[in-house]
Each structure stands twice: as structure tokens, then as C-alpha cells.
Short mmCIF file of C-alpha atoms and ligand atoms in Angstrom, two decimals:
data_model
loop_
_atom_site.label_atom_id
_atom_site.label_comp_id
_atom_site.label_asym_id
_atom_site.label_seq_id
_atom_site.Cartn_x
_atom_site.Cartn_y
_atom_site.Cartn_z
CA UNK R 17 11.05 26.87 -9.00
CA UNK R 18 11.03 29.45 -5.33
CA UNK R 19 11.20 27.78 -1.87
CA UNK R 20 10.23 31.35 -0.77
CA UNK R 21 7.67 30.06 2.00
CA UNK R 22 10.36 27.85 4.14
CA UNK R 23 10.97 30.64 7.00
CA UNK R 24 6.99 30.59 7.13
CA UNK R 25 5.83 28.48 9.92
CA UNK R 26 2.56 30.65 11.27
CA UNK R 27 0.14 28.03 12.15
CA UNK R 28 0.81 25.95 15.17
CA UNK R 29 2.33 22.56 14.69
CA UNK R 30 0.22 21.08 17.12
CA UNK R 31 0.42 16.84 18.21
CA UNK R 32 -1.32 15.15 15.81
CA UNK R 33 -3.63 11.83 15.77
CA UNK R 34 -1.61 8.78 14.82
CA UNK R 35 -4.38 7.30 12.64
CA UNK R 36 -4.73 7.19 9.02
CA UNK R 37 -8.03 10.00 8.37
CA UNK R 38 -9.65 7.09 6.81
CA UNK R 39 -9.87 5.15 9.24
CA UNK R 40 -11.10 7.84 11.60
CA UNK R 41 -13.93 8.99 9.16
CA UNK R 42 -15.64 5.46 8.34
CA UNK R 43 -16.19 2.97 10.49
CA UNK R 44 -16.67 -0.23 8.47
CA UNK R 45 -19.31 -3.48 8.90
CA UNK R 46 -18.57 -5.77 11.39
CA UNK R 47 -18.25 -9.33 9.70
CA UNK R 48 -18.20 -12.89 11.97
CA UNK R 49 -15.38 -15.14 12.88
CA UNK R 50 -15.43 -18.57 10.80
CA UNK R 51 -16.49 -21.50 12.90
CA UNK R 52 -17.53 -24.57 10.94
CA UNK R 53 -16.11 -25.29 7.14
CA UNK R 54 -16.93 -24.10 4.38
CA UNK R 55 -16.59 -24.95 1.02
CA UNK R 56 -16.94 -21.88 -1.89
CA UNK R 57 -16.54 -21.65 -5.61
CA UNK R 58 -14.21 -19.15 -4.66
CA UNK R 59 -12.25 -18.46 -1.56
CA UNK R 60 -10.63 -15.16 -1.29
CA UNK R 61 -8.13 -14.51 1.78
CA UNK R 62 -7.24 -10.65 2.59
CA UNK R 63 -9.75 -7.73 2.37
CA UNK R 64 -8.21 -4.75 1.39
CA UNK R 65 -9.09 -3.19 -1.80
CA UNK R 66 -7.70 -6.14 -3.57
CA UNK R 67 -9.64 -8.84 -2.24
CA UNK R 68 -13.37 -7.54 -1.82
CA UNK R 69 -12.94 -6.17 -5.56
CA UNK R 70 -12.36 -9.81 -6.74
CA UNK R 71 -15.82 -10.92 -4.29
CA UNK R 72 -17.54 -8.92 -5.53
CA UNK R 73 -16.76 -8.82 -9.43
CA UNK R 74 -17.18 -13.07 -8.68
CA UNK R 75 -20.11 -12.53 -7.35
CA UNK R 76 -21.62 -10.12 -9.79
CA UNK R 77 -20.59 -13.16 -12.71
CA UNK R 78 -22.20 -16.02 -10.08
CA UNK R 79 -19.85 -17.66 -8.48
CA UNK R 80 -20.16 -18.10 -4.58
CA UNK R 81 -16.82 -16.67 -2.34
CA UNK R 82 -16.03 -16.90 0.60
CA UNK R 83 -13.30 -14.01 1.62
CA UNK R 84 -11.30 -14.02 5.45
CA UNK R 85 -9.19 -11.48 6.39
CA UNK R 86 -7.34 -11.67 9.91
CA UNK R 87 -8.20 -8.89 11.03
CA UNK R 88 -11.17 -6.06 9.66
CA UNK R 89 -11.93 -5.48 6.78
CA UNK R 90 -10.00 -3.35 4.36
CA UNK R 91 -7.95 -3.31 8.06
CA UNK R 92 -4.66 -3.76 6.62
CA UNK R 93 -2.71 -1.60 4.24
CA UNK R 94 -5.72 0.07 2.37
CA UNK R 95 -6.38 1.78 5.65
CA UNK R 96 -3.62 3.46 4.87
CA UNK R 97 -3.42 4.79 1.08
CA UNK R 98 -3.69 8.58 -0.05
CA UNK R 99 -5.95 6.19 -2.62
CA UNK R 100 -4.64 8.42 -5.51
CA UNK R 101 -6.71 6.75 -8.67
CA UNK R 102 -3.90 7.53 -11.27
CA UNK R 103 -3.22 5.98 -14.31
CA UNK R 104 -0.04 8.29 -14.57
CA UNK R 105 1.88 5.28 -13.49
CA UNK R 106 4.57 6.95 -10.63
CA UNK R 107 7.80 4.75 -11.82
CA UNK R 108 7.15 6.70 -15.02
CA UNK R 109 5.93 5.46 -18.32
CA UNK R 110 9.56 6.19 -20.35
CA UNK R 111 10.88 2.99 -17.55
CA UNK R 112 7.46 0.99 -18.64
CA UNK R 113 8.09 0.90 -22.12
CA UNK R 114 12.22 0.89 -21.54
CA UNK R 115 11.39 -2.43 -19.19
CA UNK R 116 8.04 -4.13 -20.69
CA UNK R 117 7.90 -2.57 -24.41
CA UNK R 118 5.56 -0.31 -26.15
CA UNK R 119 2.92 -2.45 -26.11
CA UNK R 120 3.75 -3.26 -22.12
CA UNK R 121 3.55 0.44 -21.77
CA UNK R 122 -0.24 0.96 -23.69
CA UNK R 123 -1.36 -2.15 -21.79
CA UNK R 124 -0.54 -0.62 -18.37
CA UNK R 125 -1.71 2.75 -18.86
CA UNK R 126 -5.45 0.98 -20.70
CA UNK R 127 -5.80 -0.95 -17.87
CA UNK R 128 -5.27 1.25 -14.70
CA UNK R 129 -7.21 3.54 -17.05
CA UNK R 130 -10.19 0.90 -16.15
CA UNK R 131 -9.03 0.62 -13.11
CA UNK R 132 -10.12 4.30 -12.65
CA UNK R 133 -13.58 3.43 -14.77
CA UNK R 134 -14.39 0.61 -13.22
CA UNK R 135 -14.09 1.97 -9.56
CA UNK R 136 -16.57 4.33 -10.92
CA UNK R 137 -18.96 2.62 -12.67
CA UNK R 138 -19.18 0.35 -10.13
CA UNK R 139 -19.55 3.19 -7.60
CA UNK R 140 -22.93 4.88 -9.78
CA UNK R 141 -24.61 1.01 -9.54
CA UNK R 142 -23.89 0.31 -6.05
CA UNK R 143 -25.01 4.05 -4.73
CA UNK R 144 -21.97 4.47 -3.46
CA UNK R 145 -21.35 8.07 -1.62
CA UNK R 146 -17.78 7.43 -1.17
CA UNK R 147 -16.74 11.25 -2.57
CA UNK R 148 -16.02 9.54 -5.95
CA UNK R 149 -14.37 12.38 -8.12
CA UNK R 150 -12.48 13.30 -11.15
CA UNK R 151 -9.55 15.08 -11.58
CA UNK R 152 -6.64 16.11 -13.19
CA UNK R 153 -3.33 14.98 -11.56
CA UNK R 154 0.01 16.56 -12.36
CA UNK R 155 3.84 15.82 -12.44
CA UNK R 156 6.11 18.66 -11.63
CA UNK R 157 9.95 18.96 -10.88
CA UNK R 158 11.60 17.69 -8.14
CA UNK R 159 14.53 19.78 -6.81
CA UNK R 160 17.48 20.23 -8.59
CA UNK R 161 15.77 17.95 -12.04
CA UNK R 162 15.93 18.62 -15.11
CA UNK R 163 12.59 19.87 -17.45
CA UNK R 164 13.83 17.15 -19.98
CA UNK R 165 12.38 14.62 -17.42
CA UNK R 166 9.11 15.89 -17.60
CA UNK R 167 9.26 15.93 -22.15
CA UNK R 168 10.52 12.68 -22.11
CA UNK R 169 7.69 11.21 -20.10
CA UNK R 170 5.23 13.54 -21.92
CA UNK R 171 6.05 11.82 -25.33
CA UNK R 172 6.44 8.06 -23.94
CA UNK R 173 2.82 8.86 -21.84
CA UNK R 174 1.73 9.99 -25.78
CA UNK R 175 3.19 6.79 -26.85
CA UNK R 176 1.08 4.91 -24.23
CA UNK R 177 -1.79 6.31 -25.49
CA UNK R 178 -1.99 9.13 -23.35
CA UNK R 179 -2.90 11.08 -25.80
CA UNK R 180 -4.57 14.07 -23.33
CA UNK R 181 -1.92 14.71 -21.41
CA UNK R 182 0.22 17.96 -21.57
CA UNK R 183 2.91 20.54 -20.47
CA UNK R 184 2.05 23.45 -18.49
CA UNK R 185 3.81 26.00 -18.14
CA UNK R 186 3.98 25.89 -14.02
CA UNK R 187 1.25 23.07 -11.72
CA UNK R 188 -2.05 25.62 -10.65
CA UNK R 189 -0.25 26.70 -7.73
CA UNK R 190 -0.68 30.84 -7.23
CA UNK R 191 0.92 30.27 -3.95
CA UNK R 192 4.17 28.78 -4.63
CA UNK R 193 6.02 28.43 -8.30
CA UNK R 194 6.65 24.49 -8.62
CA UNK R 195 7.80 24.86 -12.69
CA UNK R 196 6.67 23.11 -14.89
CA UNK R 197 4.19 20.10 -14.71
CA UNK R 198 2.51 17.43 -16.36
CA UNK R 199 -0.96 17.34 -16.57
CA UNK R 200 -2.66 14.11 -16.88
CA UNK R 201 -6.67 14.33 -17.04
CA UNK R 202 -8.79 11.91 -15.67
CA UNK R 203 -7.33 10.74 -12.83
CA UNK R 204 -9.54 10.60 -9.54
CA UNK R 205 -9.62 9.80 -5.92
CA UNK R 206 -12.17 8.57 -3.44
CA UNK R 207 -12.44 7.90 0.40
CA UNK R 208 -11.51 4.38 0.48
CA UNK R 209 -12.73 2.54 3.27
CA UNK R 210 -16.43 4.28 1.88
CA UNK R 211 -16.34 2.47 -1.33
CA UNK R 212 -15.22 -1.12 0.75
CA UNK R 213 -18.04 -0.23 3.10
CA UNK R 214 -20.42 -0.23 -0.19
CA UNK R 215 -18.83 -2.89 -2.39
CA UNK R 216 -18.84 -5.26 1.47
CA UNK R 217 -22.62 -4.52 1.54
CA UNK R 218 -22.63 -5.94 -2.63
CA UNK R 219 -20.95 -8.45 -2.21
CA UNK R 220 -23.30 -10.16 0.63
CA UNK R 221 -26.30 -8.48 -0.83
CA UNK R 222 -25.12 -11.32 -4.01
CA UNK R 223 -24.57 -14.60 -0.97
CA UNK R 224 -21.10 -13.59 -0.48
CA UNK R 225 -19.39 -14.57 2.75
CA UNK R 226 -17.43 -12.74 4.56
CA UNK R 227 -15.49 -13.24 7.84
CA UNK R 228 -13.39 -11.82 9.74
CA UNK R 229 -11.14 -12.04 12.55
CA UNK R 230 -10.49 -15.26 10.71
CA UNK R 231 -6.22 -16.52 10.60
CA UNK R 232 -5.91 -18.43 6.79
CA UNK R 233 -2.29 -20.68 7.54
CA UNK R 234 -2.58 -23.10 5.07
CA UNK R 235 -3.57 -23.14 1.78
CA UNK R 236 -2.80 -25.28 -0.37
CA UNK R 237 -4.12 -26.15 -3.84
CA UNK R 238 -5.59 -29.01 -6.01
CA UNK R 239 -9.07 -30.32 -6.34
CA UNK R 240 -11.13 -28.86 -4.00
CA UNK R 241 -8.27 -26.65 -3.29
CA UNK R 242 -7.83 -26.50 1.73
CA UNK R 243 -7.65 -23.45 3.00
CA UNK R 244 -6.60 -24.17 6.73
CA UNK R 245 -7.63 -21.36 8.95
CA UNK R 246 -7.84 -20.63 13.35
CA UNK R 247 -6.42 -24.25 13.51
CA UNK R 248 -9.37 -26.14 13.43
CA UNK R 249 -11.52 -25.22 9.96
CA UNK R 250 -11.09 -25.55 5.91
CA UNK R 251 -12.99 -23.92 3.85
CA UNK R 252 -12.93 -25.65 -0.40
CA UNK R 253 -12.97 -24.32 -2.96
CA UNK R 254 -12.45 -24.64 -7.21
CA UNK R 255 -9.74 -21.60 -7.03
CA UNK R 256 -7.93 -19.99 -4.32
CA UNK R 257 -7.44 -15.99 -4.62
CA UNK R 258 -4.19 -14.74 -2.44
CA UNK R 259 -4.61 -11.51 -1.63
CA UNK R 260 -2.68 -10.35 0.88
CA UNK R 261 -1.38 -7.44 0.31
CA UNK R 262 1.90 -9.60 0.05
CA UNK R 263 1.58 -13.65 -0.35
CA UNK R 264 1.84 -15.43 2.52
CA UNK R 265 1.47 -18.44 0.70
CA UNK R 266 4.49 -17.66 -1.27
CA UNK R 267 8.02 -18.02 -0.06
CA UNK R 268 10.75 -17.46 -2.24
CA UNK R 269 9.22 -16.92 -5.63
CA UNK R 270 7.69 -13.79 -5.81
CA UNK R 271 9.35 -11.91 -2.87
CA UNK R 272 12.40 -12.18 -5.11
CA UNK R 273 11.00 -9.96 -7.22
CA UNK R 274 10.14 -6.95 -5.30
CA UNK R 275 10.29 -5.18 -2.31
CA UNK R 276 8.95 -3.62 1.12
CA UNK R 277 9.32 -0.21 1.59
CA UNK R 278 7.45 2.13 4.77
CA UNK R 279 6.12 5.07 3.36
CA UNK R 280 4.63 8.07 5.63
CA UNK R 281 1.84 10.66 5.19
CA UNK R 282 0.37 14.04 6.64
CA UNK R 283 -3.53 15.12 6.71
CA UNK R 284 -3.22 18.73 7.46
CA UNK R 285 -6.13 21.90 7.54
CA UNK R 286 -5.98 23.86 4.89
CA UNK R 287 -8.89 26.97 4.10
CA UNK R 288 -11.69 25.23 2.03
CA UNK R 289 -10.64 26.22 -1.85
CA UNK R 290 -7.16 27.46 -1.02
CA UNK R 291 -5.73 24.53 -2.68
CA UNK R 292 -7.26 23.70 -6.12
CA UNK R 293 -8.55 20.01 -6.39
CA UNK R 294 -6.14 17.87 -8.22
CA UNK R 295 -3.87 14.97 -7.64
CA UNK R 296 0.35 15.84 -7.72
CA UNK R 297 3.15 13.97 -7.53
CA UNK R 298 7.08 14.91 -8.13
CA UNK R 299 10.04 13.28 -9.70
CA UNK R 300 11.81 13.21 -6.54
CA UNK R 301 13.12 9.89 -5.41
CA UNK R 302 11.60 8.84 -2.82
CA UNK R 303 8.52 11.22 -4.35
CA UNK R 304 5.93 13.47 -2.48
CA UNK R 305 2.15 12.70 -3.53
CA UNK R 306 -0.36 15.18 -2.41
CA UNK R 307 -4.14 15.28 -2.80
CA UNK R 308 -7.19 16.88 -0.89
CA UNK R 309 -9.84 15.38 0.74
CA UNK R 310 -13.14 18.28 1.93
CA UNK R 311 -14.49 16.86 4.84
CA UNK R 312 -18.42 17.04 6.09
CA UNK R 313 -18.52 20.70 7.62
CA UNK R 314 -19.38 20.57 11.52
CA UNK R 315 -21.98 23.29 12.52
CA UNK R 316 -20.33 26.16 13.52
CA UNK R 317 -16.99 24.98 11.73
CA UNK R 318 -14.70 27.06 9.02
CA UNK R 319 -15.55 24.61 5.74
CA UNK R 320 -11.72 23.01 5.65
CA UNK R 321 -10.08 20.39 3.82
CA UNK R 322 -8.12 18.09 4.06
CA UNK R 323 -3.97 18.51 2.12
CA UNK R 324 -2.60 14.71 2.53
CA UNK R 325 0.22 14.45 1.41
CA UNK R 326 3.25 11.89 1.17
CA UNK R 327 6.35 10.81 0.72
CA UNK R 328 9.83 9.66 2.73
CA UNK R 329 9.64 6.22 1.76
CA UNK R 330 12.88 3.94 3.22
CA UNK R 331 12.89 0.33 2.60
CA UNK R 332 11.58 -1.41 5.52
CA UNK R 333 13.44 -1.96 8.76
CA UNK R 334 16.24 0.36 7.06
CA UNK R 335 16.25 3.11 8.49
CA UNK R 336 17.61 4.60 11.49
CA UNK R 337 14.80 8.14 11.98
CA UNK R 338 11.93 7.04 11.25
CA UNK R 339 10.57 9.23 13.94
CA UNK R 340 12.12 12.47 11.43
CA UNK R 341 9.99 11.59 8.73
CA UNK R 342 6.77 12.73 9.64
CA UNK R 343 8.75 16.21 10.83
CA UNK R 344 10.38 16.35 7.23
CA UNK R 345 6.66 15.87 5.15
CA UNK R 346 5.87 18.62 7.14
CA UNK R 347 8.33 20.62 6.37
CA UNK R 348 7.98 20.03 2.92
CA UNK R 349 4.32 20.68 2.57
CA UNK R 350 4.71 23.97 4.63
CA UNK R 351 7.37 25.13 2.32
CA UNK R 352 4.99 24.13 -0.48
CA UNK R 353 1.92 25.47 1.10
CA UNK R 354 1.95 28.48 3.29
CA UNK R 355 -1.87 28.36 4.08
CA UNK R 356 -1.57 24.69 6.33
CA UNK R 357 -2.57 24.62 9.63
CA UNK R 358 -3.41 22.36 12.15
CA UNK R 359 -1.76 18.87 11.41
CA UNK R 360 -4.59 16.55 12.44
CA UNK R 361 -3.88 12.90 10.90
CA UNK R 362 -0.16 11.14 10.49
CA UNK R 363 0.46 7.72 9.42
CA UNK R 364 2.45 5.14 7.53
CA UNK R 365 1.89 2.35 5.26
CA UNK R 366 4.41 -0.33 2.85
CA UNK R 367 4.03 -0.56 -0.62
CA UNK R 368 5.67 -3.13 -2.35
CA UNK R 369 7.81 -2.73 -5.41
CA UNK R 370 7.79 -4.74 -7.89
CA UNK R 371 11.58 -4.61 -9.37
CA UNK R 372 9.52 -3.79 -13.53
CA UNK R 373 7.15 -1.52 -11.68
CA UNK R 374 3.76 -3.46 -12.18
CA UNK R 375 1.76 -5.59 -9.98
CA UNK R 376 1.78 -9.24 -9.64
CA UNK R 377 -1.62 -10.41 -10.46
CA UNK R 378 -2.21 -14.75 -11.58
CA UNK R 379 -1.66 -17.78 -10.67
CA UNK R 380 0.89 -18.39 -8.17
CA UNK R 381 4.20 -20.22 -9.58
CA UNK R 382 5.52 -23.39 -8.73
CA UNK R 383 1.77 -23.80 -7.19
CA UNK R 384 -1.36 -25.39 -8.50
CA UNK R 385 -3.38 -23.97 -11.39
CA UNK R 386 -6.18 -23.04 -9.24
CA UNK R 387 -3.97 -20.46 -6.68
CA UNK R 388 -3.93 -16.91 -7.57
CA UNK R 389 -1.99 -14.23 -6.00
CA UNK R 390 -2.17 -10.24 -6.50
CA UNK R 391 1.40 -8.22 -5.04
CA UNK R 392 3.35 -5.82 -5.66
CA UNK R 393 1.01 -2.38 -5.79
CA UNK R 394 4.04 -0.22 -6.43
CA UNK R 395 1.82 2.36 -4.63
CA UNK R 396 -0.77 1.62 -7.05
CA UNK R 397 -2.63 -0.31 -4.65
CA UNK R 398 -6.07 1.56 -5.43
CA UNK R 399 -5.93 0.79 -9.39
CA UNK R 400 -3.59 -2.49 -8.98
CA UNK R 401 -6.40 -3.83 -6.66
CA UNK R 402 -8.99 -2.94 -9.22
CA UNK R 403 -7.22 -4.38 -12.47
CA UNK R 404 -6.67 -7.59 -10.35
CA UNK R 405 -10.78 -7.51 -9.82
CA UNK R 406 -10.60 -7.19 -13.58
CA UNK R 407 -8.24 -9.76 -14.48
CA UNK R 408 -8.23 -12.65 -11.28
CA UNK R 409 -12.53 -12.77 -13.00
CA UNK R 410 -11.57 -13.86 -15.79
CA UNK R 411 -9.05 -16.39 -15.79
CA UNK R 412 -10.86 -18.20 -12.73
CA UNK R 413 -14.26 -17.49 -15.53
CA UNK R 414 -11.25 -18.96 -18.34
CA UNK R 415 -11.62 -15.71 -20.09
CA UNK R 416 -9.01 -14.43 -22.99
CA UNK R 417 -7.83 -11.39 -20.90
CA UNK R 418 -5.51 -9.08 -22.73
CA UNK R 419 -3.11 -7.96 -19.89
CA UNK R 420 -2.84 -11.40 -18.42
CA UNK R 421 1.00 -11.94 -19.88
CA UNK R 422 1.47 -8.29 -18.44
CA UNK R 423 1.16 -8.61 -14.84
CA UNK R 424 2.04 -12.69 -15.28
CA UNK R 425 3.42 -13.66 -11.39
CA UNK R 426 5.92 -15.65 -13.26
CA UNK R 427 7.63 -13.38 -15.58
CA UNK R 428 10.91 -12.44 -15.71
CA UNK R 429 11.91 -9.01 -16.26
CA UNK R 430 15.05 -9.25 -18.52
CA UNK R 431 15.68 -5.74 -18.93
CA UNK R 432 14.91 -4.95 -14.72
CA UNK R 433 18.09 -7.14 -13.90
CA UNK R 434 20.08 -4.47 -12.37
CA UNK R 435 17.58 -4.24 -9.86
CA UNK R 436 17.03 -7.33 -9.71
CA UNK R 437 20.79 -8.16 -8.45
CA UNK R 438 20.49 -4.35 -6.75
CA UNK R 439 17.71 -5.82 -4.36
CA UNK R 440 19.29 -9.15 -3.92
CA UNK R 441 21.99 -7.90 -2.66
CA UNK R 442 20.54 -6.02 -0.57
CA UNK R 443 19.14 -8.55 1.49
CA UNK R 444 21.98 -11.04 1.45
CA UNK R 445 23.19 -8.01 3.23
CA UNK R 446 20.61 -8.17 5.98
CA UNK R 447 21.45 -11.65 7.46
CA UNK R 448 24.66 -10.39 8.98
CA UNK R 449 22.58 -8.83 12.16
CA UNK R 450 23.08 -12.31 12.91
CA UNK R 451 26.54 -11.27 13.65
CA UNK R 452 26.30 -8.46 15.97
CA UNK R 453 25.66 -7.55 19.17
CA UNK R 454 22.02 -6.37 20.59
CA UNK R 455 21.13 -2.98 20.54
CA UNK R 456 21.42 -2.46 23.69
CA UNK R 457 24.05 -4.21 26.20
CA UNK R 458 21.07 -4.91 28.75
CA UNK R 459 17.01 -5.06 28.63
CA UNK R 460 17.83 -1.71 31.63
CA UNK R 461 18.62 -0.34 29.34
CA UNK R 462 14.75 -0.51 27.09
CA UNK R 463 13.27 2.60 28.65
CA UNK R 464 9.21 2.63 28.86
CA UNK R 465 7.12 2.28 25.51
CA UNK R 466 10.39 1.73 23.34
CA UNK R 467 11.67 -1.46 21.92
CA UNK R 468 15.86 -3.01 20.97
CA UNK R 469 17.12 -6.14 19.85
CA UNK R 470 18.94 -8.41 22.71
CA UNK R 471 22.02 -10.16 21.86
CA UNK R 472 21.80 -13.63 24.78
CA UNK R 473 24.55 -16.11 24.32
CA UNK R 474 23.51 -17.02 20.04
CA UNK R 475 19.61 -16.35 20.17
CA UNK R 476 18.15 -12.95 19.19
CA UNK R 477 15.18 -11.31 21.21
CA UNK R 478 13.39 -8.70 20.64
CA UNK R 479 12.33 -7.65 23.50
CA UNK R 480 10.43 -4.54 24.20
CA UNK R 481 9.30 -3.00 27.71
CA UNK R 482 5.65 -1.64 27.97
CA UNK R 483 4.13 1.40 29.83
CA UNK R 484 4.34 0.41 32.71
CA UNK R 485 7.42 -0.86 32.61
CA UNK R 486 7.14 -4.83 32.38
CA UNK R 487 9.21 -5.96 29.52
CA UNK R 488 7.62 -9.21 26.95
CA UNK R 489 10.50 -10.86 25.64
CA UNK R 490 10.31 -12.39 21.88
CA UNK R 491 12.48 -13.77 19.40
CA UNK R 492 13.65 -12.06 17.44
CA UNK R 493 13.56 -13.57 14.64
CA UNK R 494 10.91 -13.64 11.17
CA UNK R 495 9.53 -16.69 11.21
CA UNK R 496 9.59 -15.64 6.85
CA UNK R 497 13.00 -16.97 5.97
CA UNK R 498 14.81 -15.84 9.04
CA UNK R 499 16.07 -12.18 8.69
CA UNK R 500 16.31 -10.69 12.76
CA UNK R 501 13.63 -7.97 13.16
CA UNK R 502 14.24 -3.89 13.74
CA UNK R 503 12.12 -2.07 15.83
CA UNK R 504 10.40 0.81 14.99
CA UNK R 505 10.33 3.10 16.79
CA UNK R 506 7.76 5.73 15.57
CA UNK R 507 5.20 3.20 14.57
CA UNK R 508 5.86 0.91 17.74
CA UNK R 509 6.59 -2.30 15.21
CA UNK R 510 9.04 -4.98 14.51
CA UNK R 511 10.04 -5.26 10.85
CA UNK R 512 12.49 -7.36 9.08
CA UNK R 513 14.02 -5.37 6.92
CA UNK R 514 14.57 -8.72 4.22
CA UNK R 515 10.58 -8.40 3.18
CA UNK R 516 8.77 -5.99 5.05
CA UNK R 517 7.35 -9.02 7.49
CA UNK R 518 6.12 -6.32 10.39
CA UNK R 519 4.93 -7.34 14.13
CA UNK R 520 3.51 -5.33 17.36
CA UNK R 521 5.02 -4.59 20.47
CA UNK R 522 3.97 -7.96 21.50
CA UNK R 523 4.96 -9.80 18.06
CA UNK R 524 2.13 -10.48 16.75
CA UNK R 525 2.30 -10.48 12.82
CA UNK R 526 0.35 -8.04 11.22
CA UNK R 527 2.20 -7.77 7.40
CA UNK R 528 3.27 -10.58 5.96
CA UNK R 529 5.34 -12.20 4.15
CA UNK R 530 5.43 -14.43 7.66
CA UNK R 531 2.46 -15.68 8.60
CA UNK R 532 3.38 -16.57 12.24
CA UNK R 533 3.82 -14.26 15.70
CA UNK R 534 7.38 -13.63 16.22
CA UNK R 535 8.30 -17.25 18.61
CA UNK R 536 7.87 -17.08 22.14
CA UNK R 537 11.59 -18.09 23.44
CA UNK R 538 10.66 -21.06 25.38
CA UNK R 539 9.88 -22.54 21.07
CA UNK R 540 13.30 -21.23 19.92
FE1 FES W 630 11.35 -12.51 4.64
FE2 FES W 630 11.66 -11.72 7.53
S1 FES W 630 10.53 -11.28 5.84
S2 FES W 630 12.95 -13.12 6.61
#
């Protein structure tokens, strides 16, 4: 592999909008807040791709559905995806085969391919103009990696039933030699918010009810299941699906089997057509992922594509160089794509990595049998979310589904025991923060628009000084299981290093498993 373009930064590296490009290019429909008790056949908590797909498929089966989200439609991690639609599993087929066996690898490949087919079919049936496109995916070698890795993966992909995968002598770029690659045909891409806006419309057309700014604070299974919202109303249902990225109704069982990672993305202008349309991933750990999106051409403007590049993942709450990660990603991209101009968008999102590479979709362990979860996107949230739509609809309707065992949240992946022990050790180590001092000796040292942990006696305080100099203090104790949160200077958030709960600078929770804000100091 050559890196002949590393020296050039001909175009200005201008400040970008700190926003995902999807949010900037599509507004989701507004929905009311729930202000009364309700009953439905199924209550879905979480209106991202998984929740809305489940709701859509159930309404197609004639079920009445209520969907609740504490923010906007698709305003959580779905808004910050890079929306690759892949049956090429990013944890490698040879790993999936080692852990889940040949049959498991086949089912995994089949289910992700079926998810792409289903998105394509729904977009066509509902006439959703969501920029869906079929294209090839390319897996190429990272720095200092051996071609033998591609050969192993080619063999495992064929064993998993992906007969069309082939090895090419080089990635189809004429501007950079990235070496040999595997080509995965019939992958896909789309604009996730345009797609979900179409799904939301179809759900409402078919009688489904969508409520936003509606916080589900308690979920109890049973007959009927009950979801308590906004401290005063209750939704009763025959079944509940918790599709909140990471389950807010599960304290331990799932969170010991998956780990939260932050991942970073940029979208930069390149001349239209200068990079062949496709999905591209390298084999580094963490890996880089690349695709294109073509914005609508404005009058008088040269047409251009946005090159979306992601990577630089790290365990949530466990890095101290977050502010450098977008820059490193841009350096990596400019070294390979010399035509990159303005970086228009930079953003970050959270992935949940299951220890055995596949999502958890099915009955919530240790819960009533009518409570279902979907979590563990594994960086493949668009397809895993769609698989959840197919699988959970079958489970709720009492139908057999060939993927049920593979994705069962209660599974015990013995061949991933090493990962389990590693993650458990890592998590236990995070509690030693209780023994440490604060980040700073006094609140006076915290600059404007910045945060730091203070030690005050035996307590830990999450202190944020706003742009005007006013100090806002909350307990630094994560309400999930008591870890001490850490300040993320890039995202201006409080991140929990144990299971990935995240809170905005004023302590409001926006990513579970915590389901409450950081407590006011007087509540301690
Ligand atoms: Fe579990 Fe914070 S997310 S302790």
C-alpha cells in the first residue's frame, strides 16, 4: 500500500458543522407528547430504526401500536449513524463462525441480507424517496496487515453462503493504491432519516400512535404490561418492546455482555464522481468506514458528493484525547482521498459491541415473557434494527423464526468467554475512580463552556461552567450502577465509563442504560 498523498492539504481544513449530515438534511415529523393513559396491542419504547421498524411491521399485521420516545423521532443514535447497509459482518465471518458455528454464520449472513432486501422492499412499497441504492462493499487491509486475513475472510464468507464475494487485486480507486480487497456485492446505503420519516407516516396512516418528548420511566411486564410515562400516565399493552439503543429496563444481564464505544465521523466535499460509489471498510481495529452521499445540487453550484468517513472508536468514557479524534480521522482520509475539500460535518455516535458480534433481539432475560428488547447494534444498527422488526414481529405473533436462537438475548456464548472476562475486568477497574481525587482542585480552574469532576469530601461532583461563567453542579454518580462519570470535552457531555450512559452538560440523560438524570446535589 502506498501513502503518496500524505503531504498535501491543498484545500482549507475549515471548521465544520458539529452535526450529523442527516439531521441537517431532513427534519422528522413532529409528534405530540402523551398526555393521557392509553392501551395498545404493543407498546414500543424508542423511535429509532429498530423501534419504528418493529412498529411498522406490527401495524402491517393489523396490530395496534403505541410508540414512545423521550426525544424526537430518530433523534438518538439513528441520527448519527453513517447508514451502511451491509451483509458483510464487521466482526469478520471467520470470528462469527468460530463463536456461533457454521450454521450461525449462515444465519447471520442471511438475516443481514434479508434486512437490506426488506428496507429496499419497504422503500419501494411505501414510495419513500430515501436515496436507497445497491452497491458493492469493499474490505481492504489496514496498515501493516497481511493478505492472509482477506483469504480467511473470503473462505468464511463463502461458507456463510455469500457465494458472490470475490477477491480483487486492488480497491477500485485510481487515486490511491489501497491494495487487494474483498468485494461484497448487493450491499446498500440510504438516507436514514428520509426512510424513517416515511416509516413514521406509514405507521400513523395504519393507525399506529407516535409520541415524542415522552419519557418511559418504568416498564413492567405481565398481563397487561405497563409502561409508566412522564410521571403520571400509563400505557398498557399485551407486549412491550424496548428499543432504546441499550435497554433502560435491564440492570445487569445484558450490560455484562456488551460494551459501549464512541465512534467519530466526518463528511467532506469531493468533486462529484471522483470517488466511485461504494461502501469501504478497512481491517484495522478500530476500523475505518467510508461511503458517499450525493446532496441535491443547488442552482449555480458545482455538483459535489459528501465523502463520509468514520472510525477512531474508543470505549465510552475511557479516552482523554476526544478532541483530537476528528482531526486524526481527517488526516487518515486526506492521505487516501487527495480530492477532499471542505469538511462540512463532524459528529460522533455510540455503538454497543456485544462480546460475540451479534445483536441481542428477543425476550428480555429474567423478565416477563411479554417484554422484548433489541440492543447490541455492533456497528451494524441499520440492519440489526431491521432484523429486529422481522424477528420481534414473529415472536410477538407467536410464529417460528429461524434467527430466534442466534439473536436470543439469554444466550451464553461460551466461545466468547475471553471477551466477557476482559470486559468485566475493564468495567470493574472503572470503579476505582471513587478512590481518586477530582480533575481539578477547585471549581475556579474550570474554564467557560467546560466541565470537570470535583472531589468534595466523600462525594464526586460533575461541575460544568457555562459560556457565561455560571457553574452548574450535579452528582457525578451515574444513576445506573454508580460509576463516576467523566467529562467529554469534544462532545460536551458526561460519559459513564462502565456501560456507556451519557448525559448532556447539565446532567440530562440522553443515552442509557441510565434512565434518570444526574442527581441534583441536594438529593445525594
Ligand atoms: Fe452503568 Fe453508568 S452506565 S454505571
